[in-house]
Amino acid sequence: MIHRHLISTSISSSSPSAFLGQDHLCNLRRRIVLHRVKKSWICKCSAKPSADKTAYKTKVSRNENMGKLQAGYLFPEIKRRRAAHMLKFPDAQVISLGIGDITEPIPEVIASAMAKRSKSLATIKGYSGYGAEQGEKLLRATIASTFYANLGIGEHDVFISDGAKNDISRLQVLFGSDVTVAVQDPSYPAYVDSGVIMGQTGRYQNNVGYGNIEYMKCSPDNDFFPDLSSVSRADVIFFCSPNNPTGSAASRNQLTQLVQFAKDNGSIIIYDSAYALYMSDDSPKSIFEIPGAKEVAIEISSFSKYAGFTGVRLGWTVVPKELQFSDGFPVAKDFNRIVCTCFNGASNIAQAGGLACLSPEGLEAMQEVIGFYKENTHIIIETFKSLGFNVYGGKNAPYVWVHFPGQNSWDLFEEILEKTHVVTIPGSGFGPGGEGFIRVSAFGHRANVLEACKRFKELYK
Amino acid sequence: MIHRHLISTSISSSSPSAFLGQDHLCNLRRRIVLHRVKKSWICKCSAKPSADKTAYKTKVSRNENMGKLQAGYLFPEIKRRRAAHMLKFPDAQVISLGIGDITEPIPEVIASAMAKRSKSLATIKGYSGYGAEQGEKLLRATIASTFYANLGIGEHDVFISDGAKNDISRLQVLFGSDVTVAVQDPSYPAYVDSGVIMGQTGRYQNNVGYGNIEYMKCSPDNDFFPDLSSVSRADVIFFCSPNNPTGSAASRNQLTQLVQFAKDNGSIIIYDSAYALYMSDDSPKSIFEIPGAKEVAIEISSFSKYAGFTGVRLGWTVVPKELQFSDGFPVAKDFNRIVCTCFNGASNIAQAGGLACLSPEGLEAMQEVIGFYKENTHIIIETFKSLGFNVYGGKNAPYVWVHFPGQNSWDLFEEILEKTHVVTIPGSGFGPGGEGFIRVSAFGHRANVLEACKRFKELYK
């Protein structure tokens, strides 16, 4: 019923706004075919060449890799569904614990540094134009000394980005279409989607995923760490710890296994540590804590979830000089060429903010923000535990991974939204292995988190 | 002699800093082969698999497209040579009229808006996290109404970027490896280099360029507008007007021919209008001033050269909803998917600056900045004219294109740098058609421009 509603909304809408928002629906005289797959309706669209003789069409073929993408990128799709819900229930107080977006202000000391840099750009002395594509020297050095002291990572191994997601795509461009890729299943969807776009994958199969991707199952059964003995070799292994969405962090022993696995196979790990500072136990905060990792790993990270920089846009990527392709060519040299050609550095104002984040006051302020969200996580975990659910994650990450065995994630998402007006994320949005789970984000104002938990208790009492 | 010096510097250097800066030199037990090509020494490197048995190598093959790139990206290469020159002449007052980088401060009204937004991010009311990947609604609408009023371009056709160069790469990812590409020769090197990286081209041939790229010659002989009757069809036509580096702008009549050419061939024009506000005559400031262009063109633009935003990072791309692939699928829908997957929006602080740029005070302030650089342009043009050179560009763009018939651009670049300590850009860096030219940028403090011109007069009197 809900899905039918969404589909008819889409078809009848013809405003440009709707046009751009509805990635998952094919435009232009589309045939809508409804397949009942398991418990959910899925909208399949076949883009038929338009029969409209008056519309001019170029002779440029659509990139077939783009056509392989099954749906819109997950988070805009969630936003779209949230907006549709708000249209349907205009008076509802909708609470978003969906997209992992920061809600608390940026600490004063950090925002002030950005304001200061902004103002100084209006002065002859303070003005700066193009910076180094790799980022400002001082920020690179400070990231190296703050996060990688004694790990053999220096200033020149650190590349400043405008966010981890954007460097994931730049890394995919670097590797090109001929590599094979492995991902944790479930995992952050940018890994797979950018691989599809680059042509690394085959077609999509329902409940299986894209062809030519090695999905490494991560579930309660294996403590959310893949059974590497059953994983096929891939050139590139995306590995996120603490994991988005499951919230679990790999232990030192597990990461040692992972590095050994990469070494045995000659693979490159792209290690996503965007939530490292949320860790409560002593699991490694960086892959480079594992001996030998510099020869097999790249690390991507971000200020987004530490300093409220989701809108400011700042992250970094470590490509150690020791990492080499099979012919001995350093990966960092090619990444540098990509960064110089496809990027022009992060905003200088954001970089001033990044530097302030790493000052003693900034680090303390970030820890306070992180502590606040960890309290939120605790509230959410206790709520679902009290309702008898099996709950995972939370301890080392701001995400709670709630198990609804045998249920369809998108149905659950819609049911929770419909009945509680709380936005979550369906686990299957992160890959087939997420089916039967819901991700609840701890990013929210305290009052909203408490209210959402109250509503969960009413729904599931 | 100069080149020998540079080469030996490179070989002897082993610091990580040098490592990342020396893109054009292959690392690791490289064989240096010097070829005398025309008048210049070119350093050819063959990356031999390292003979160092102790260094671990992964089994991931290097992306062969990366290996096709002939040299480092042009502008970092210029920066590197400038740095080498400063090492050699530590007491010289080096003046940079090379990379087109802004030197004058950002107008107060614009910088203040960014400072205000930065500060407001520290407040509960003013904080914002992830924005729309496509950019803030008000900024999109204001760009549409400021630059495209009455041209049928609306808010939803405008995508905010972190700079034109970055969206060039994202467009290349959108089109993929199977398209053919045409470029003006000479042209901004990001078009070709990003195409090489995406695998659209063949190998490089000296003085010819990369295989499978249609180089559309633009020279004084054809008034810097290609003879379209001799241009082969390409899927994608990059066209920059006012042109970087030649400084010439295509007339309405010429652009009408270009649009007709694209329509006849079913091509898509990627029109780069980053210098449009520098125009003095009534040539079109947007390709969408040409009837029918919305069905065949994308336009990329930037705040960089108007508001001093080269370090702040803000631009935009217009993908009209009318633009369709051969199967009728809207290009904008795929671009939206790319923007959502590979990008996360420009910095919210930069976007606040962009909005201030388009306020009445901001527009006026930008016009003042532009006027200042246009005066610089005039000074440079008059200098070279007085010395008897044929000089092009300048009238509609902040670049002066000086002809040195029969001479090698890199030799000229080195000679000018050595004898005047002024950094320019060798024309051949923009493609084989730029051989025999030097690009002199008008971005500079007035005193520096005057001093550089004095030195030019001494050198060429």
XYZ file of C-alpha atoms in Angstrom, chain A residues 63-66 68-69 73 165 167-173 175-183 188-203 210-213 215 236 238 270, chain B residues 173 198 337-338 341-342:
54
model
C 27.241 4.776 -19.912
C 26.059 1.201 -19.430
C 27.543 1.056 -15.954
C 25.179 3.808 -14.854
C 23.450 -1.199 -13.802
C 22.733 0.841 -10.675
C 21.998 6.273 -3.797
C 33.083 9.561 0.332
C 38.036 10.101 -1.941
C 36.402 6.687 -2.251
C 35.368 7.713 -5.751
C 38.768 9.176 -6.531
C 40.377 5.928 -5.410
C 38.013 4.014 -7.663
C 39.036 6.235 -10.588
C 42.143 1.763 -9.730
C 39.983 1.812 -12.844
C 37.600 -0.764 -14.213
C 39.829 -3.829 -14.291
C 40.148 -4.511 -10.574
C 38.064 -6.918 -8.537
C 36.583 -5.658 -5.310
C 35.505 -7.170 -1.981
C 33.280 -5.468 0.575
C 28.564 1.777 3.445
C 26.982 1.838 -0.034
C 29.475 4.236 -1.632
C 32.029 1.417 -1.998
C 29.801 -0.740 -4.157
C 28.013 2.030 -6.029
C 31.253 3.741 -7.073
C 32.571 0.363 -8.215
C 29.464 -0.211 -10.315
C 29.885 3.221 -11.899
C 33.523 2.452 -12.719
C 32.514 -0.787 -14.442
C 34.128 -3.155 -11.957
C 30.966 -5.190 -11.460
C 28.444 -7.307 -13.279
C 24.699 -6.921 -13.237
C 26.156 -7.169 -8.112
C 28.133 -9.721 -10.074
C 31.909 -9.788 -9.678
C 31.842 -8.293 -6.181
C 30.472 -9.849 -0.516
C 40.774 -4.204 -3.509
C 36.989 -2.198 1.354
C 40.929 0.497 1.656
C 33.005 9.470 -14.827
C 38.988 7.365 -17.834
C 23.360 9.996 -9.414
C 27.073 10.763 -9.843
C 27.444 8.964 -5.038
C 30.822 10.602 -5.676
